Tab-separated table of N, CA and C in Angstrom:
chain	number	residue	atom	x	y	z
A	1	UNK	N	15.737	11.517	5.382
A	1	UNK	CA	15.519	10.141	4.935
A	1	UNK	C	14.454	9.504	5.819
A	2	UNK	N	14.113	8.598	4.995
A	2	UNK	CA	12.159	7.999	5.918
A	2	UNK	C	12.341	6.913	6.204
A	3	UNK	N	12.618	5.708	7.191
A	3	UNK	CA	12.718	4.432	7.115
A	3	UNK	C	11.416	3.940	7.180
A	4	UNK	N	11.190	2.615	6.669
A	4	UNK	CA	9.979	2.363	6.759
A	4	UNK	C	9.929	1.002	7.439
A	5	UNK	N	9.081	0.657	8.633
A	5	UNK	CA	9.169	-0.782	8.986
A	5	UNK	C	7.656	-1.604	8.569
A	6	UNK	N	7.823	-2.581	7.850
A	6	UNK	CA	6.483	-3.316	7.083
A	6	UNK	C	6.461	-4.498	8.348
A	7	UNK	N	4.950	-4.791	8.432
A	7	UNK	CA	4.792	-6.336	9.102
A	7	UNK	C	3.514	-7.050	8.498
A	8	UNK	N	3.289	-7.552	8.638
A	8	UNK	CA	1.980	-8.121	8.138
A	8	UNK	C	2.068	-9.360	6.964
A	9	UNK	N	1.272	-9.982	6.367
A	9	UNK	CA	1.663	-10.620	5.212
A	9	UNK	C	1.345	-11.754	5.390
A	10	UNK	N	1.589	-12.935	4.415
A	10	UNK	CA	1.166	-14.448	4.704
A	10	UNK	C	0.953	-14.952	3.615
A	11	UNK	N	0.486	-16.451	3.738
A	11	UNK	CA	-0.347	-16.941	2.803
A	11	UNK	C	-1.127	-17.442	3.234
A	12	UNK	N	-2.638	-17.113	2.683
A	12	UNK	CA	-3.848	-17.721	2.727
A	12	UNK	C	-4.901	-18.799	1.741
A	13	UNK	N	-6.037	-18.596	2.122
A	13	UNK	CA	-6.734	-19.154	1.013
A	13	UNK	C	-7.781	-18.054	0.341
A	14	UNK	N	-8.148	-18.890	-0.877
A	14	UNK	CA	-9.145	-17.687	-1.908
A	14	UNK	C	-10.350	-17.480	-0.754
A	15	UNK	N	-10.650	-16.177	-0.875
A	15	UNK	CA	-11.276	-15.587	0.087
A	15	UNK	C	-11.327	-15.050	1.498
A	16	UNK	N	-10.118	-15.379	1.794
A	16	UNK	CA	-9.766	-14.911	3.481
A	16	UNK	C	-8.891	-13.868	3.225
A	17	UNK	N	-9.002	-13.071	4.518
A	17	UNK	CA	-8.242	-11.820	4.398
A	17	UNK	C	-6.688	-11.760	5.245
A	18	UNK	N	-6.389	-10.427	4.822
A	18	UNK	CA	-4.691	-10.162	5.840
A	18	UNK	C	-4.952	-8.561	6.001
A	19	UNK	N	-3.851	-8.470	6.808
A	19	UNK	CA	-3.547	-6.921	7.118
A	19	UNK	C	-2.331	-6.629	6.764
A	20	UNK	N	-1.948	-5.957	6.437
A	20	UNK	CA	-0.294	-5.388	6.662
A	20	UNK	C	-0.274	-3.994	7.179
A	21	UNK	N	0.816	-3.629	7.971
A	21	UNK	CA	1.228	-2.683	8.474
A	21	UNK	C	2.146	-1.847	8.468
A	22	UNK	N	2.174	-0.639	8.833
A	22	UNK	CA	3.550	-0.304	8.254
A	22	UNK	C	3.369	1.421	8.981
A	23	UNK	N	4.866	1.331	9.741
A	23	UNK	CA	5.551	2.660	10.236
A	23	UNK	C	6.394	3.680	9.698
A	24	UNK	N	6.036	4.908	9.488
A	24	UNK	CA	7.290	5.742	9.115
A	24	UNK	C	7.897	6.197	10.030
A	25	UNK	N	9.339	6.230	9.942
A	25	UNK	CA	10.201	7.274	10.546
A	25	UNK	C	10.126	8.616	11.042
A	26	UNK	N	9.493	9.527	10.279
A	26	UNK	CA	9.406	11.174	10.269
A	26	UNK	C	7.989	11.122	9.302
A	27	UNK	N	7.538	12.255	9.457
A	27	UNK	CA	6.237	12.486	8.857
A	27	UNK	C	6.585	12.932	7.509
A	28	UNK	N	4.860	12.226	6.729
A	28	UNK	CA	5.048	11.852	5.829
A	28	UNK	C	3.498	12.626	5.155
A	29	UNK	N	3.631	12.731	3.612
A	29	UNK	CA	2.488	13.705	3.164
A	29	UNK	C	1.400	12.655	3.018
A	30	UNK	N	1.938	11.717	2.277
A	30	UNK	CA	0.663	10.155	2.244
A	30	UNK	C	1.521	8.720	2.245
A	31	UNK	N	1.223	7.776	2.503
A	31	UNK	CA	1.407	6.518	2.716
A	31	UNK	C	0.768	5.978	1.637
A	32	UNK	N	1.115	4.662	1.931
A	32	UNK	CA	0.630	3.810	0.525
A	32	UNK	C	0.967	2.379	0.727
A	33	UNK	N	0.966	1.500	-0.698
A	33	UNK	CA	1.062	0.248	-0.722
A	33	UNK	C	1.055	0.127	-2.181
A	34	UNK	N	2.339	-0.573	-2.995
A	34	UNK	CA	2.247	-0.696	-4.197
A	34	UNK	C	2.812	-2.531	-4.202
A	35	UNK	N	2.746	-2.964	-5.252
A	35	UNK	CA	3.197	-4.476	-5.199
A	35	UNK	C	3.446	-5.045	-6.820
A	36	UNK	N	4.268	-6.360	-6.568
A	36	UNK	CA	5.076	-6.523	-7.390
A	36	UNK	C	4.755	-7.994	-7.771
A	37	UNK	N	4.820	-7.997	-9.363
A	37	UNK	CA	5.054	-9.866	-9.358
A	37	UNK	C	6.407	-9.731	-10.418
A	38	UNK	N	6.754	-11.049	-10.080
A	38	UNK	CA	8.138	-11.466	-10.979
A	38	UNK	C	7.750	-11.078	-12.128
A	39	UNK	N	8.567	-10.614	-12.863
A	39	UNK	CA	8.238	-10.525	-14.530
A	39	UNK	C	7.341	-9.629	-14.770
A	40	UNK	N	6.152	-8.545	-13.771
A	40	UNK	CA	5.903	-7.545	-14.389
A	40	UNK	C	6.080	-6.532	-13.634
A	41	UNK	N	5.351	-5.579	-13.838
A	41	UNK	CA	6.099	-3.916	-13.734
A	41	UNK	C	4.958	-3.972	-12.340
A	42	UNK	N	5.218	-2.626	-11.443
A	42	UNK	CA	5.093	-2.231	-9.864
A	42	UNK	C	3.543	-1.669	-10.114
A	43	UNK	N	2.470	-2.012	-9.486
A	43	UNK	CA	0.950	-1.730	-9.773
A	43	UNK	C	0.873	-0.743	-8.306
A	44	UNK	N	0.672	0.390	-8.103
A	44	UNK	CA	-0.004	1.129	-7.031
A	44	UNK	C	-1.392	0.505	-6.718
A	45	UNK	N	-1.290	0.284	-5.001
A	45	UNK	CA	-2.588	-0.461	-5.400
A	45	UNK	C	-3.852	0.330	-4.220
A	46	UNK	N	-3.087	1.354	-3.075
A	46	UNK	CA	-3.833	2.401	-2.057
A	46	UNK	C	-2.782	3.534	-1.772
A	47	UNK	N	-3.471	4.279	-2.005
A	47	UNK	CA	-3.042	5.699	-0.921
A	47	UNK	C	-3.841	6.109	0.212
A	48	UNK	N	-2.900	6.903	0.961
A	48	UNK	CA	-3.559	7.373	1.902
A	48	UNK	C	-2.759	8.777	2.275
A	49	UNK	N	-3.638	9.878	2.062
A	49	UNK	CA	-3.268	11.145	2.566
A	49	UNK	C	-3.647	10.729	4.087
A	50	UNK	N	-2.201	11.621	4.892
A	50	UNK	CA	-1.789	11.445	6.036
A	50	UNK	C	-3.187	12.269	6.757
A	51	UNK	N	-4.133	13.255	5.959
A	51	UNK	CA	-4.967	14.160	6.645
A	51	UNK	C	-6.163	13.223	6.521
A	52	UNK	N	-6.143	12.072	5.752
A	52	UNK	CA	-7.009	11.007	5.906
A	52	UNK	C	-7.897	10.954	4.490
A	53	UNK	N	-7.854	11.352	3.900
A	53	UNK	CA	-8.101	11.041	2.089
A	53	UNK	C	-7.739	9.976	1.960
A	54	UNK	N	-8.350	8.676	1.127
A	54	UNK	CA	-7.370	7.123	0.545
A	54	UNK	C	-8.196	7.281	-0.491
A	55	UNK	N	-7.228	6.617	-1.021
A	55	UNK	CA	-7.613	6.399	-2.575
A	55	UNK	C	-7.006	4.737	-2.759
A	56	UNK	N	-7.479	4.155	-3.926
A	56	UNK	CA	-7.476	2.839	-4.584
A	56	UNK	C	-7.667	2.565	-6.060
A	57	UNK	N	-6.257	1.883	-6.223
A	57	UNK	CA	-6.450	1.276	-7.689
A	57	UNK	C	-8.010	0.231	-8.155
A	58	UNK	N	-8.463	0.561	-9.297
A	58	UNK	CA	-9.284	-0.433	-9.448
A	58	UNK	C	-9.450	-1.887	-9.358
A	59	UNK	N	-8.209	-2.217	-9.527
A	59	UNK	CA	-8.483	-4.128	-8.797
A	59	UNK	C	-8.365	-4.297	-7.744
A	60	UNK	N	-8.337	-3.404	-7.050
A	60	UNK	CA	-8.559	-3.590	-5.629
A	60	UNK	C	-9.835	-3.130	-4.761
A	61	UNK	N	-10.235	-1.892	-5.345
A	61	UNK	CA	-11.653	-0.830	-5.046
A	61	UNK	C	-12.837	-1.833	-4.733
A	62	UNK	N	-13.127	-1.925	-3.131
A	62	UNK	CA	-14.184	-2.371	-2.765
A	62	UNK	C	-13.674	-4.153	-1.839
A	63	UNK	N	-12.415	-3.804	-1.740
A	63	UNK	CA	-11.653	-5.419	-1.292
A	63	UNK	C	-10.765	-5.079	-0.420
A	64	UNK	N	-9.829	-3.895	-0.487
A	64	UNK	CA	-9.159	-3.531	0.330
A	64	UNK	C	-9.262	-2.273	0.913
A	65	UNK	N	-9.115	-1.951	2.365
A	65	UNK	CA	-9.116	-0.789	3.210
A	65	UNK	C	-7.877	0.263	3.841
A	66	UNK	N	-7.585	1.309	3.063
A	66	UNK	CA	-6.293	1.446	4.169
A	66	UNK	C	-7.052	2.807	4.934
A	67	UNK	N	-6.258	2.886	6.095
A	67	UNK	CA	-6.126	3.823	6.814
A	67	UNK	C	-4.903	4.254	7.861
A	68	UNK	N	-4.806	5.408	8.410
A	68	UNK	CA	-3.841	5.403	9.265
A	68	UNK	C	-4.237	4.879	10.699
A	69	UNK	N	-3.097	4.154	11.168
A	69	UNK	CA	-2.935	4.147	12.396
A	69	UNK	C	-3.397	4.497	13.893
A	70	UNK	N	-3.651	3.892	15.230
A	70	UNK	CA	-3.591	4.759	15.914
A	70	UNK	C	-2.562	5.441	16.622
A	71	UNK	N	-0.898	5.269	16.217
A	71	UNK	CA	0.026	5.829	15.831
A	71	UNK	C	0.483	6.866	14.772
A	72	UNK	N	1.344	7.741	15.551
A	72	UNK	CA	1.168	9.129	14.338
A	72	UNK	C	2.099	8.223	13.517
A	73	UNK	N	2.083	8.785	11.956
A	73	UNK	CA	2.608	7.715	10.923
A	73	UNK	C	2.368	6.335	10.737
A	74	UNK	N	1.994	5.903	10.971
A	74	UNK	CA	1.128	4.453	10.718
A	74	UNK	C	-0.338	4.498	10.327
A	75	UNK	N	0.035	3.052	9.105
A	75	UNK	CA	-0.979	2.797	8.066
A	75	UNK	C	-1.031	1.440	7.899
A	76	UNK	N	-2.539	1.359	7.518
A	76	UNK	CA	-2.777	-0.282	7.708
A	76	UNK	C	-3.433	-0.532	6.962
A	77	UNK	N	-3.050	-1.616	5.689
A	77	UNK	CA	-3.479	-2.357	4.644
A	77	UNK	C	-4.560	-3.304	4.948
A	78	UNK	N	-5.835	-3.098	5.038
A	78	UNK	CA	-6.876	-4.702	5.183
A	78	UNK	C	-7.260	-4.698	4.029
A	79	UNK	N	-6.873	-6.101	3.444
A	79	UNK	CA	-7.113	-6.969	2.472
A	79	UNK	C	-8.368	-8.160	2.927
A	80	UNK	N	-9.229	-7.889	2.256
A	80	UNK	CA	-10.383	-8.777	2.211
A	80	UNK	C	-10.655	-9.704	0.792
A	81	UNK	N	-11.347	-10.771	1.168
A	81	UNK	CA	-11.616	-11.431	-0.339
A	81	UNK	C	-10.482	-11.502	-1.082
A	82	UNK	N	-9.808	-12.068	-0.438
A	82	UNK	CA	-8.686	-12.350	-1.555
A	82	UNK	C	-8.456	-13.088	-2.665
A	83	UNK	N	-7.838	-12.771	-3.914
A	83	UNK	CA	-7.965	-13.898	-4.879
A	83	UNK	C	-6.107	-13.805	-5.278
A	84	UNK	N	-6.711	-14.992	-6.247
A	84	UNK	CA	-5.200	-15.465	-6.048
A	84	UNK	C	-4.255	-14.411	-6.817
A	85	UNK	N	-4.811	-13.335	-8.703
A	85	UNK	CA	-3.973	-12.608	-8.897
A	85	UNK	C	-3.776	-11.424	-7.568
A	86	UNK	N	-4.536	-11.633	-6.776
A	86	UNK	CA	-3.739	-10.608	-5.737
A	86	UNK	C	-2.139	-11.303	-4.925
A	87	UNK	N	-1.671	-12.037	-5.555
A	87	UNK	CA	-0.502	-12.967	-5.097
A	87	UNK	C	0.867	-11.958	-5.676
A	88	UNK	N	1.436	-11.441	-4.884
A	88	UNK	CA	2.247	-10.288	-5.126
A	88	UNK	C	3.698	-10.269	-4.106
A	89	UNK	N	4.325	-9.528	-3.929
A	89	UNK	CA	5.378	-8.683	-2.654
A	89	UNK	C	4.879	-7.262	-2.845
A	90	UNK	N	4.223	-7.407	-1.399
A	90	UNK	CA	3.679	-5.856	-1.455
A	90	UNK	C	4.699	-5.100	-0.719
A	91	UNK	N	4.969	-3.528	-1.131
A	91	UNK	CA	5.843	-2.646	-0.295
A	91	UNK	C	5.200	-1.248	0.096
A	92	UNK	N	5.250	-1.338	1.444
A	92	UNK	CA	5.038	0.062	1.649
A	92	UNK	C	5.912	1.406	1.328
A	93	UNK	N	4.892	2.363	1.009
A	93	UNK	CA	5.783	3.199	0.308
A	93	UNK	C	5.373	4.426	0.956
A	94	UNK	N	6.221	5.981	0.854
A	94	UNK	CA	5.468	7.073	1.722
A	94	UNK	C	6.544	7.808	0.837
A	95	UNK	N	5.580	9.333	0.494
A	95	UNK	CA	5.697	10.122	-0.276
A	95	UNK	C	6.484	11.521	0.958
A	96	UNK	N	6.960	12.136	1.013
A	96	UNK	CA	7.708	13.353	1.839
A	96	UNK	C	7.702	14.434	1.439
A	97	UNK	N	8.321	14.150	-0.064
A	97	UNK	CA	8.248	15.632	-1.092
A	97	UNK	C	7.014	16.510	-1.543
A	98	UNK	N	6.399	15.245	-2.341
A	98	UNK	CA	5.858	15.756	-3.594
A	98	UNK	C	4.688	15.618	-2.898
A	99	UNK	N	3.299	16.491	-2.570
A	99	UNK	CA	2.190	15.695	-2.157
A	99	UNK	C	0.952	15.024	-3.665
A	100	UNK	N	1.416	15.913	-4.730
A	100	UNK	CA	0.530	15.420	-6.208
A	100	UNK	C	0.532	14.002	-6.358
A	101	UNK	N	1.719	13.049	-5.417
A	101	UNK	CA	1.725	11.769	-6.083
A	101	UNK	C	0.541	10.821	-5.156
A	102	UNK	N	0.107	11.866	-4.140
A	102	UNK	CA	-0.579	10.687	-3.555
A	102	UNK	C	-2.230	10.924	-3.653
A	103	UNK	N	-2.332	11.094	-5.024
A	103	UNK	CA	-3.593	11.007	-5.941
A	103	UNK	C	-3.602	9.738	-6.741
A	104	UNK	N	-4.946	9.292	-7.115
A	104	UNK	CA	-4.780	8.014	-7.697
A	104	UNK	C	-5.707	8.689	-9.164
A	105	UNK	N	-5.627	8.354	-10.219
A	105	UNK	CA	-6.435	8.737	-11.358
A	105	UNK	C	-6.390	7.707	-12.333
A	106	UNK	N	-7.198	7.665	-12.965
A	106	UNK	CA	-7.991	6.903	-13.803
A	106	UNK	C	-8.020	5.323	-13.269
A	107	UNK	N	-8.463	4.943	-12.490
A	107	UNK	CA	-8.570	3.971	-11.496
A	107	UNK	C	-7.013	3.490	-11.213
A	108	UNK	N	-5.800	4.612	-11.181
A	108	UNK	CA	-4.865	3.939	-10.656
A	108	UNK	C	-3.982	4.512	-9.975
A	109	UNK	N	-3.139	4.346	-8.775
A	109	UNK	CA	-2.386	4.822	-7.795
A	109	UNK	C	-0.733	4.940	-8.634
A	110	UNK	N	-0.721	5.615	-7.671
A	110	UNK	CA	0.997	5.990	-8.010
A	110	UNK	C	2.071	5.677	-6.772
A	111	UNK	N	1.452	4.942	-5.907
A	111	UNK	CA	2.308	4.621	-4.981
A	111	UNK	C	3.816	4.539	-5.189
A	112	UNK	N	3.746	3.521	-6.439
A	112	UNK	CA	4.933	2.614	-6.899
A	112	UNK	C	5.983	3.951	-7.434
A	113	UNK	N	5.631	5.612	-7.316
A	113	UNK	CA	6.594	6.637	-7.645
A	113	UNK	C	7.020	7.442	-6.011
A	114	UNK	N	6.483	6.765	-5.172
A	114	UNK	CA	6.561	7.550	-3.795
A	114	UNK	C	8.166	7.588	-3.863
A	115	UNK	N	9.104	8.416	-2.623
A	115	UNK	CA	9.839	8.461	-2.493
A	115	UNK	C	10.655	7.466	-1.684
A	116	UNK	N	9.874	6.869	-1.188
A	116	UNK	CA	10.390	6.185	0.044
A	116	UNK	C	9.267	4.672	0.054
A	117	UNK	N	10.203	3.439	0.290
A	117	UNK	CA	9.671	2.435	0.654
A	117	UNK	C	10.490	0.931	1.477
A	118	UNK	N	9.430	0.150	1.967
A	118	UNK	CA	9.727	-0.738	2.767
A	118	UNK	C	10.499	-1.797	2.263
A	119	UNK	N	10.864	-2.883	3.142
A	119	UNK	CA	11.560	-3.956	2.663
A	119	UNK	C	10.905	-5.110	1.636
A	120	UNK	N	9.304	-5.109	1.577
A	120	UNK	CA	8.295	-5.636	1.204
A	120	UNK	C	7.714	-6.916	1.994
A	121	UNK	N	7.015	-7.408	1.748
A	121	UNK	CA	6.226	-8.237	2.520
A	121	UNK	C	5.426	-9.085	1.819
A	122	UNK	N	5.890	-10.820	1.579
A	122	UNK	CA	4.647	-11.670	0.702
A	122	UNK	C	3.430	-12.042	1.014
A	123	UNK	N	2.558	-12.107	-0.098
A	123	UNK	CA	1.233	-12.055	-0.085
A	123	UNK	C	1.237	-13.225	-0.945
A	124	UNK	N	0.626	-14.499	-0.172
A	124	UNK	CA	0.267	-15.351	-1.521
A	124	UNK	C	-1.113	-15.694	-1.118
A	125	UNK	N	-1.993	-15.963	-2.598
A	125	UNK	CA	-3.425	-16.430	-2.430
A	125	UNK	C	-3.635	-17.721	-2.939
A	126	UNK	N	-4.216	-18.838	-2.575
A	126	UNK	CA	-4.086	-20.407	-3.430
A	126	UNK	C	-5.098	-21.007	-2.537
């Protein structure tokens, strides 16, 4: 089992950025970040193979950065240019099993199928 500890988050204004962060427990094949709004379904929005591959959903591609850590298992969400549909609960998520899920295709991530994720963390933009 993977615990995951999330920090990061806030609310800002249109155009300023955040980070979020986030630790695994035991090693992990890729990391990630998927997020949520009331009333619709879980959008993958970065991966990150632990060997250092990331990938990104298209509404995000070119706005947000992840990478790992300078901790083994740790990954870090920079969010730039923010707008307001980026107003979400984002959760970190980390894959153990399967490594196929931490591919993103046709401009979109699969985070939101990882095995394992965080408590989440709000993101509001206004």
């Amino acid at each position: 089992h993977v615990q995951l500890v999330e920090s990061g988050g806030g609310s800002v204004a249109v155009g300023e950025s955040l980070r979020l962060s986030c630790v695994a427990s035991a090693n992990v094949y890729c990391m990630g970040w998927f997020r949520q709004v009331p009333g619709k379904g879980r959008e993958g929005v970065a991966a990150l193979e632990m060997v250092g591959t990331k990938r990104y959903g298209n509404s995000v591609k070119g706005r947000f950065t992840i990478a790992r850590g300078s901790s083994e298992n740790t990954a870090y969400l920079l969010m730039n240019n923010l707008k307001p549909e980026d107003t979400a609960m984002y959760f970190c998520a980390a894959e153990a099993v399967d490594p196929t899920l931490c591919r993103c295709s046709g401009g979109r991530c699969y985070t939101q199928d990882f095995g394992y994720f965080g408590q989440g963390t709000q993101v509001t933009v206004s």
